[in-house]
Each structure stands twice: as structure tokens, then as C-alpha cells.
PDB file of C-alpha atoms and ligand atoms in Angstrom:
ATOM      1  CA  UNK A   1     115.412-190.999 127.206  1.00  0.00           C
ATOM      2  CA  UNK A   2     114.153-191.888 123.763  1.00  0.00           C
ATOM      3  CA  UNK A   3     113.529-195.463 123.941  1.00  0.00           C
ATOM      4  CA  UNK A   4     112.444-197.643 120.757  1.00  0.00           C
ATOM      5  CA  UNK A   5     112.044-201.308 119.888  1.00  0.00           C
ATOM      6  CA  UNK A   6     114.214-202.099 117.009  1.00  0.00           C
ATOM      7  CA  UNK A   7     114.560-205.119 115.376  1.00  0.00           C
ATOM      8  CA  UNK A   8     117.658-207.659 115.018  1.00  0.00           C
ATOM      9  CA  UNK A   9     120.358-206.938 112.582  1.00  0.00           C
ATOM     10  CA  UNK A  10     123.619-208.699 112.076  1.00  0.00           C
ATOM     11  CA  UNK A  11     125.310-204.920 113.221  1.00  0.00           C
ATOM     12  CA  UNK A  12     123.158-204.661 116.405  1.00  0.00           C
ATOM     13  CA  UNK A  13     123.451-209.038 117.628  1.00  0.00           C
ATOM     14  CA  UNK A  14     126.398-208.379 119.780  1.00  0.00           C
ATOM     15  CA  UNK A  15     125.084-205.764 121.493  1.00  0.00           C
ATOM     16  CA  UNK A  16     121.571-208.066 122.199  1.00  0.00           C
ATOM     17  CA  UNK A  17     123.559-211.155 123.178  1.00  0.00           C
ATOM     18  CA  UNK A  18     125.881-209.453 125.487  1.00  0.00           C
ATOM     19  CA  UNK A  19     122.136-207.943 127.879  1.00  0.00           C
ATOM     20  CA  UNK A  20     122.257-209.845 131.287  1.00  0.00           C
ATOM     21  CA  UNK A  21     121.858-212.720 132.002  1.00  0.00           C
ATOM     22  CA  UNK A  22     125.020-214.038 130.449  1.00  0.00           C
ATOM     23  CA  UNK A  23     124.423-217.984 129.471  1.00  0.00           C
ATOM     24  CA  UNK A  24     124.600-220.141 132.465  1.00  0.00           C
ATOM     25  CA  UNK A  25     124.352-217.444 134.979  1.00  0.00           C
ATOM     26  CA  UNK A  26     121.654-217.901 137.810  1.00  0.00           C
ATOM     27  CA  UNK A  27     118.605-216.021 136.673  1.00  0.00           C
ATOM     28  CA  UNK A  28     114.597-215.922 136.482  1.00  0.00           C
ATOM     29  CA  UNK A  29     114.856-214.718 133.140  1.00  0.00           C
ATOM     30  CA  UNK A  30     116.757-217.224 129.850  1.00  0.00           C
ATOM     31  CA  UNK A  31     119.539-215.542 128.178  1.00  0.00           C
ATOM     32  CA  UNK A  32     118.778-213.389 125.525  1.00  0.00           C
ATOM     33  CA  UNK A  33     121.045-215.962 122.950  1.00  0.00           C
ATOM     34  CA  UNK A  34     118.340-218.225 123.905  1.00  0.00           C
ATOM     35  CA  UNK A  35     115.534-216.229 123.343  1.00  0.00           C
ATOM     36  CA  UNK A  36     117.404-216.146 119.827  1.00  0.00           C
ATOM     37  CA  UNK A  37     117.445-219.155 119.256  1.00  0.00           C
ATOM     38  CA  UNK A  38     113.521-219.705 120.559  1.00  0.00           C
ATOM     39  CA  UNK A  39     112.795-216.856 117.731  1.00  0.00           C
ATOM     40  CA  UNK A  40     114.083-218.439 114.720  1.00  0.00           C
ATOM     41  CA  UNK A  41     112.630-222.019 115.579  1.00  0.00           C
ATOM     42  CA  UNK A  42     109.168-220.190 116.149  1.00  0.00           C
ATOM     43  CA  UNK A  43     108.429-217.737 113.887  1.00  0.00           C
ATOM     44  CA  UNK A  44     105.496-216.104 115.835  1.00  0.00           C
ATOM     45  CA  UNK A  45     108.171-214.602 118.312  1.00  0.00           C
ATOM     46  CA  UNK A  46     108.872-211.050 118.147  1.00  0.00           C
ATOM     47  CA  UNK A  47     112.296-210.363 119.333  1.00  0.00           C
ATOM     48  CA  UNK A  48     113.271-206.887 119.540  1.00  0.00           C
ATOM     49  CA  UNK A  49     115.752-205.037 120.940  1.00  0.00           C
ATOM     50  CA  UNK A  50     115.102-201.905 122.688  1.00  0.00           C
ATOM     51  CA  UNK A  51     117.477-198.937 122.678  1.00  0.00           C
ATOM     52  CA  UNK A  52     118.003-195.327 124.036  1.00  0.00           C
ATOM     53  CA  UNK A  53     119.116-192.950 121.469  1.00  0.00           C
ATOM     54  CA  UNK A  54     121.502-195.841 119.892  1.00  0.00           C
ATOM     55  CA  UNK A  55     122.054-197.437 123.060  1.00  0.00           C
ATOM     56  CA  UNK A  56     120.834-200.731 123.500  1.00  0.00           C
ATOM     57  CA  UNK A  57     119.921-200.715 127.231  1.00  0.00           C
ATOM     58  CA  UNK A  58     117.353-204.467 126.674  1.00  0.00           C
ATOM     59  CA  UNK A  59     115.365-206.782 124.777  1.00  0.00           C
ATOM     60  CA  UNK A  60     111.758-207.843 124.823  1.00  0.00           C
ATOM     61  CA  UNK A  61     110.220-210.728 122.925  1.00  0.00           C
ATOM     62  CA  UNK A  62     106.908-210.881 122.491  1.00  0.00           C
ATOM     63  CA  UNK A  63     105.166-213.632 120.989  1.00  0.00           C
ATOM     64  CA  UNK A  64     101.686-213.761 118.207  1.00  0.00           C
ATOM     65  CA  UNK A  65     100.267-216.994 117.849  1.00  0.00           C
ATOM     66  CA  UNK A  66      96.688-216.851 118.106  1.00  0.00           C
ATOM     67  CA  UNK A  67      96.719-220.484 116.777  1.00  0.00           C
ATOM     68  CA  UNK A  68      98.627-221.760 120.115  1.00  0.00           C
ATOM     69  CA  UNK A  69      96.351-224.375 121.959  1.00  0.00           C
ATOM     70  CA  UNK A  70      97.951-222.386 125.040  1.00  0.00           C
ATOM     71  CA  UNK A  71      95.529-219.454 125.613  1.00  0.00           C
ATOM     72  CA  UNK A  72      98.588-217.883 127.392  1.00  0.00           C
ATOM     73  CA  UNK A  73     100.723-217.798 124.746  1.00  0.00           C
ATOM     74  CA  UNK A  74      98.430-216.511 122.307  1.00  0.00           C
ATOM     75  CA  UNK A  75      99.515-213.098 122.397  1.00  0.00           C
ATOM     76  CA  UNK A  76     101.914-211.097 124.933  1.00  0.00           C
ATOM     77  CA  UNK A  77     105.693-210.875 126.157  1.00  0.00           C
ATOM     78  CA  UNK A  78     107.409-213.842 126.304  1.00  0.00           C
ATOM     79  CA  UNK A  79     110.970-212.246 127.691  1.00  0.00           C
ATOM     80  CA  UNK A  80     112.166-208.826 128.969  1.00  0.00           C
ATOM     81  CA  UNK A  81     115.920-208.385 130.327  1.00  0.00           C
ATOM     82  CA  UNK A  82     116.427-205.017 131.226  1.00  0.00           C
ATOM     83  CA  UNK A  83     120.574-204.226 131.207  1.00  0.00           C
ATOM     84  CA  UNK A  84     122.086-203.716 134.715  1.00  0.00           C
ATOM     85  CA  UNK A  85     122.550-200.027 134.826  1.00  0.00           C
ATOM     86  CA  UNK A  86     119.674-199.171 132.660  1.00  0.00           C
ATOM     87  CA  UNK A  87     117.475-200.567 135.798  1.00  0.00           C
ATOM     88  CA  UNK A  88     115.039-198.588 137.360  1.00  0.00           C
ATOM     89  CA  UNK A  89     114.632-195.836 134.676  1.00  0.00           C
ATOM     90  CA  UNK A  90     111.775-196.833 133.192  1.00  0.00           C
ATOM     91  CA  UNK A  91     113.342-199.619 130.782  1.00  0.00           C
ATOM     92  CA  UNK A  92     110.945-201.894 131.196  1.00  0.00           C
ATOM     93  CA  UNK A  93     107.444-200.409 131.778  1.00  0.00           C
ATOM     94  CA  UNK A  94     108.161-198.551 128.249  1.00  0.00           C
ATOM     95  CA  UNK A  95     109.353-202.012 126.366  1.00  0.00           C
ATOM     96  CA  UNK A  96     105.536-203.327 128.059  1.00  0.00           C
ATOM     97  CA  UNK A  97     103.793-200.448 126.769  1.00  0.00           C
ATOM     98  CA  UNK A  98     105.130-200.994 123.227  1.00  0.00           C
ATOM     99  CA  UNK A  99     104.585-204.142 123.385  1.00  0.00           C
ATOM    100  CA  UNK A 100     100.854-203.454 123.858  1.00  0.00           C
ATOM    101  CA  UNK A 101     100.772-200.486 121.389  1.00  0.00           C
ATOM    102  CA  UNK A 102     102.116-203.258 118.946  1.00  0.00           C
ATOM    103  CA  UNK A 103      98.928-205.381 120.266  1.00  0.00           C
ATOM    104  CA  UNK A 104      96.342-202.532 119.633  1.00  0.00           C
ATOM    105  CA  UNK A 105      98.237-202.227 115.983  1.00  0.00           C
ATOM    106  CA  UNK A 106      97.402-206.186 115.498  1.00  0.00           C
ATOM    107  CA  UNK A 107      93.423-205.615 116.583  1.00  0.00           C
ATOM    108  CA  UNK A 108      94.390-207.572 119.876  1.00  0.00           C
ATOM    109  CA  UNK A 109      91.927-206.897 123.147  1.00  0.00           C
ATOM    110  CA  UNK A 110      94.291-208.516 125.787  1.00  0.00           C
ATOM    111  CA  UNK A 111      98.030-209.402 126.282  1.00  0.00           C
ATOM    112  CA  UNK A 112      99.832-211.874 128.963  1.00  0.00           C
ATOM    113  CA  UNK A 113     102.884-212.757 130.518  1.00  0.00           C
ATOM    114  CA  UNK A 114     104.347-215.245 132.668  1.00  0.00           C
ATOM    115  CA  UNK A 115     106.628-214.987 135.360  1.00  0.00           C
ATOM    116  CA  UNK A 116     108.361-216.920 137.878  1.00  0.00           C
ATOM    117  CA  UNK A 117     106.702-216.090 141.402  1.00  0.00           C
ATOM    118  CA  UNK A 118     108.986-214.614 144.706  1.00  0.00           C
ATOM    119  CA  UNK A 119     110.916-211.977 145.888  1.00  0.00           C
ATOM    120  CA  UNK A 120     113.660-212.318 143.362  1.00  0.00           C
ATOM    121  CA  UNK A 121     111.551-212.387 140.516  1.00  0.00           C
ATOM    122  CA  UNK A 122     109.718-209.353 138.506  1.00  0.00           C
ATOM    123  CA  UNK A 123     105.895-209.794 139.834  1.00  0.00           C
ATOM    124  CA  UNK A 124     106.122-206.080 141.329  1.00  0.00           C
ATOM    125  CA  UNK A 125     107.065-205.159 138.380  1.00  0.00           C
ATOM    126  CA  UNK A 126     104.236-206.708 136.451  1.00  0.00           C
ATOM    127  CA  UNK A 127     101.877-205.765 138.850  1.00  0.00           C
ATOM    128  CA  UNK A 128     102.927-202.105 138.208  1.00  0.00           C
ATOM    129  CA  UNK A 129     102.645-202.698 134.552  1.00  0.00           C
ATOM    130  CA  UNK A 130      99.140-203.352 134.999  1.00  0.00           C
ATOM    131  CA  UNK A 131      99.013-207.045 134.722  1.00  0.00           C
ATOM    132  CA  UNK A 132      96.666-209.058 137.230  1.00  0.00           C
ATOM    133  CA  UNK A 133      96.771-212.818 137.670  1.00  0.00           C
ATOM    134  CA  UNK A 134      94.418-214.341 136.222  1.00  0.00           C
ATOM    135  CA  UNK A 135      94.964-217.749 139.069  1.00  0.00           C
ATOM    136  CA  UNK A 136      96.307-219.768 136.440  1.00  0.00           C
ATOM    137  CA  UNK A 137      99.921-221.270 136.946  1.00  0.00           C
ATOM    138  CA  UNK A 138     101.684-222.742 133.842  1.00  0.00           C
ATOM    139  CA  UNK A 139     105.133-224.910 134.071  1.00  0.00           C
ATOM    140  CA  UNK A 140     105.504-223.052 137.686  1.00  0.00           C
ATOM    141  CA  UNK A 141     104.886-219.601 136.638  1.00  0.00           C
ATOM    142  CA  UNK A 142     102.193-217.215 137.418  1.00  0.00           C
ATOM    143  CA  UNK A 143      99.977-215.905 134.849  1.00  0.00           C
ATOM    144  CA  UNK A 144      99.212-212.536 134.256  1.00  0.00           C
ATOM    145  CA  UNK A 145      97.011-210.210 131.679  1.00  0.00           C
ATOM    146  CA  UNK A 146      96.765-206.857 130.687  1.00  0.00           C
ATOM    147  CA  UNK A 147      93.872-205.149 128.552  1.00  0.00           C
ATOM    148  CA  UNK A 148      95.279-203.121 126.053  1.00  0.00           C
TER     149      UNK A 148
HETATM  150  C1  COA B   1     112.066-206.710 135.902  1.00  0.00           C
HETATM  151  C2  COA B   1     112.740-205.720 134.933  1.00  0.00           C
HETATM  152  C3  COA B   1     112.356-206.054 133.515  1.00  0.00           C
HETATM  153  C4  COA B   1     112.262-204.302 135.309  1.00  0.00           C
HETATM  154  O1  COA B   1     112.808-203.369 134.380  1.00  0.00           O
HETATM  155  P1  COA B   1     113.113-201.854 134.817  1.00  0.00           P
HETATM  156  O2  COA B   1     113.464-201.094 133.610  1.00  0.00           O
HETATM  157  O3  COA B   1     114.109-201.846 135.934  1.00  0.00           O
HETATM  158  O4  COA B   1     111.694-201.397 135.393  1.00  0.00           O
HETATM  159  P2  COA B   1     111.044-199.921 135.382  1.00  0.00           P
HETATM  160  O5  COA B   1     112.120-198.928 135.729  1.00  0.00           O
HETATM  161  O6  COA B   1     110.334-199.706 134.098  1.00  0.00           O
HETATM  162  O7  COA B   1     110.031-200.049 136.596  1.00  0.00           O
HETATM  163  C5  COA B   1     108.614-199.827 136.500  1.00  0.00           C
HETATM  164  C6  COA B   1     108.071-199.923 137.919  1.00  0.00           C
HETATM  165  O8  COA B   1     108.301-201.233 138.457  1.00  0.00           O
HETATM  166  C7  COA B   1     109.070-201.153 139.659  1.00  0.00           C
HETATM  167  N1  COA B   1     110.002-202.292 139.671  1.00  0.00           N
HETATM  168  C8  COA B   1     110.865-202.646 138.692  1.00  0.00           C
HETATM  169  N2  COA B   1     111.545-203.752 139.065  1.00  0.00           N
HETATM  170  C9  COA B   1     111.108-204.073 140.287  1.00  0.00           C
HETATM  171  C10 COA B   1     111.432-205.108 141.206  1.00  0.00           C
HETATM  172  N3  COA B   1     112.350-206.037 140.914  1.00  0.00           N
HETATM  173  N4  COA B   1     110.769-205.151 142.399  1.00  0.00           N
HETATM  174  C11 COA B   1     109.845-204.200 142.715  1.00  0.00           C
HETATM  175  N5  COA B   1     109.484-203.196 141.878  1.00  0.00           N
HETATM  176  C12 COA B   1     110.125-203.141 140.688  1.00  0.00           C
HETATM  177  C13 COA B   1     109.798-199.828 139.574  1.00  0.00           C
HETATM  178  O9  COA B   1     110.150-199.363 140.857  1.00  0.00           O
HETATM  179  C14 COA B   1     108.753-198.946 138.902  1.00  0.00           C
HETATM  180  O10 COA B   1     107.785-198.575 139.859  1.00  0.00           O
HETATM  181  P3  COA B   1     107.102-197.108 139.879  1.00  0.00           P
HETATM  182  O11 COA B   1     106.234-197.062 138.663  1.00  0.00           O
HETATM  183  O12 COA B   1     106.355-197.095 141.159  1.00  0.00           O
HETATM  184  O13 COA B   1     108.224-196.120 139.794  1.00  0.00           O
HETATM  185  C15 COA B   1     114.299-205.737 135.089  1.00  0.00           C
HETATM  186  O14 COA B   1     114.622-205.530 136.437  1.00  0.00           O
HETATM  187  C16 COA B   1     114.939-207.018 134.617  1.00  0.00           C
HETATM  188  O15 COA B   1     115.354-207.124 133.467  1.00  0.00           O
HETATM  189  N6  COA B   1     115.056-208.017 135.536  1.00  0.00           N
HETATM  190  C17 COA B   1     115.699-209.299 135.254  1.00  0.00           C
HETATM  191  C18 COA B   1     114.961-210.104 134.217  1.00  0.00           C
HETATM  192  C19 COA B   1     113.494-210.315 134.528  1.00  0.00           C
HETATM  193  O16 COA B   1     113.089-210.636 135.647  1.00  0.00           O
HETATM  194  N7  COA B   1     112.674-210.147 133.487  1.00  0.00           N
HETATM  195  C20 COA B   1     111.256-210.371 133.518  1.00  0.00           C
HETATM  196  C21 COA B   1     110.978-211.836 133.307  1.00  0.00           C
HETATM  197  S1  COA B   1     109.887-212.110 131.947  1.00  0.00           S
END
């Protein structure tokens, strides 16, 4: 697999939009239209969408805002939806570990992400990632960091 981050175009949107979870499906995770939408309201977000070959197999947002007056969303990943049949392959933990080359690139020391806690949610994942709690829970979600 040759997976890159690339960025949102008007030729790639349908492809990013159409990523589970579809808009008012079940999920720990918003729809990626949403995560859209957050992106052009705050223009710290950094959506991107991450392909194999030309594939698009997910999307990642990560989010730079060293200005927040939230410590935890200073710097790190803010979303990750991983298509269906691209789970398992690796997807995911290569989307994180752009993410925090992209952190090195900006000077950064330390990323974070939130998640939503229990079995049906990604902390395994995460924790495999090499985030760690840090104890702190924000809106219901568990906090994790990474040093990068
Ligand atoms: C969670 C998610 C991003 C993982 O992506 P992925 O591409 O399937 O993960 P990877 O293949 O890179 O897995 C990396 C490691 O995590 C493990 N892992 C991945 N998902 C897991 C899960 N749900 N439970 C337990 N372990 C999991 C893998 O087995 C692998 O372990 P290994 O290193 O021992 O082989 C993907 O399942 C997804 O999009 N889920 C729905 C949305 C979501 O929860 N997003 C995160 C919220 S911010």
C-alpha cells in the first residue's frame, strides 16, 4: 500500500463525503460532511484525505491551534474514519503517524486525541498508536497524548 494524506479538492469531495459513517448513522465517530463543515468554520483544522495509490480508503483531521484555551485541542487529530474494507490494514496507524510527522514539521513536542471510551469505540486502537491517557475526560471523552 502507498498511503498519503492529500488535501480536499472539488474532484476528490465525493469520494471524502461518501467514507463511513454516512450522516445520521449510529457511530462514535461524526460524519466526515461534518468534519467539513467543522473545517471551513475553523480554519486551524486540517482535513485531509488519505488515499492508497488513488484510492481514497479515509480521512483524518487534525487540528493546530496553539491559541485554544483547551490544552487538548492545541495540537493533534481531531477525526479519523477509516473506510469499511480498508479496516485492519494499517489505515489508520499510518494516517496517526502522518499526522505526527506533520507535528515534528510544525516544531510540535506532543500531539492528542480524544475518543469516546468502550468496547465499540477506537481506545485499542489508540492505545496501539502510542497514545496514553493522560486522566483527563473532556465532554465524555477520554484524553489521550502521544510524544512525537
Ligand atoms: C479505529 C479505526 C480508525 C482503526 O483504523 P484501522 O485502519 O482499521 O486500524 P489499523 O489497521 O491501522 O490498526 C492498528 C492497530 O490497532 C488495532 N485496532 C484497530 N482497530 C481496533 C479496534 N476497533 N479494536 C481493537 N484493536 C484495533 C489493529 O488490530 C492494529 O493492531 P496491531 O498493531 O497489533 O496489528 C477504524 O476502525 C475506524 O475508522 N473506526 C470508526 C471510526 C472511529 O472510531 N474513529 C476514531 C475516532 S476519532
Amino acid at each position: 500500500m502507498a498511503l498519503t494524506l492529500v488535501e480536499l479538492t472539488p474532484d476528490n469531495l465525493d469520494a471524502a463525503v461518501a467514507l463511513p459513517p454516512k450522516p445520521g448513522e449510529r457511530s462514535t465517530v461524526a460524519p466526515v460532511v461534518y468534519s467539513l463543515a467543522e473545517a471551513y468554520v475553523n480554519p486551524t483544522a486540517w482535513p485531509r484525505l488519505i488515499v492508497d495509490g488513488d484510492d481514497p480508503v479515509g480521512f483524518v483531521m487534525a487540528n493546530w491551534n496553539p491559541d485554544s484555551d483547551i490544552e487538548a485541542f492545541r495540537a493533534g487529530i481531531w477525526r479519523l474514519n477509516v473506510a469499511d474494507a480498508a479496516r485492519g490494514r494499517g489505515v489508520g496507524r499510518s494516517a496517526v503517524e502522518q499526522v505526527v510527522a506533520e507535528a515534528r514539521r510544525r516544531g510540535l513536542s506532543r500531539i492528542t486525541v480524544m475518543w469516546v471510551p468502550g468496547e465499540d469505540g477506537p481506545e485499542e486502537f489508540y492505545l496501539k498508536c502510542g497514545f496514553t491517557p493522560t486522566g483527563e475526560v473532556l465532554f465524555g471523552e477520554v484524553v489521550g497524548e502521544r510524544a512525537v
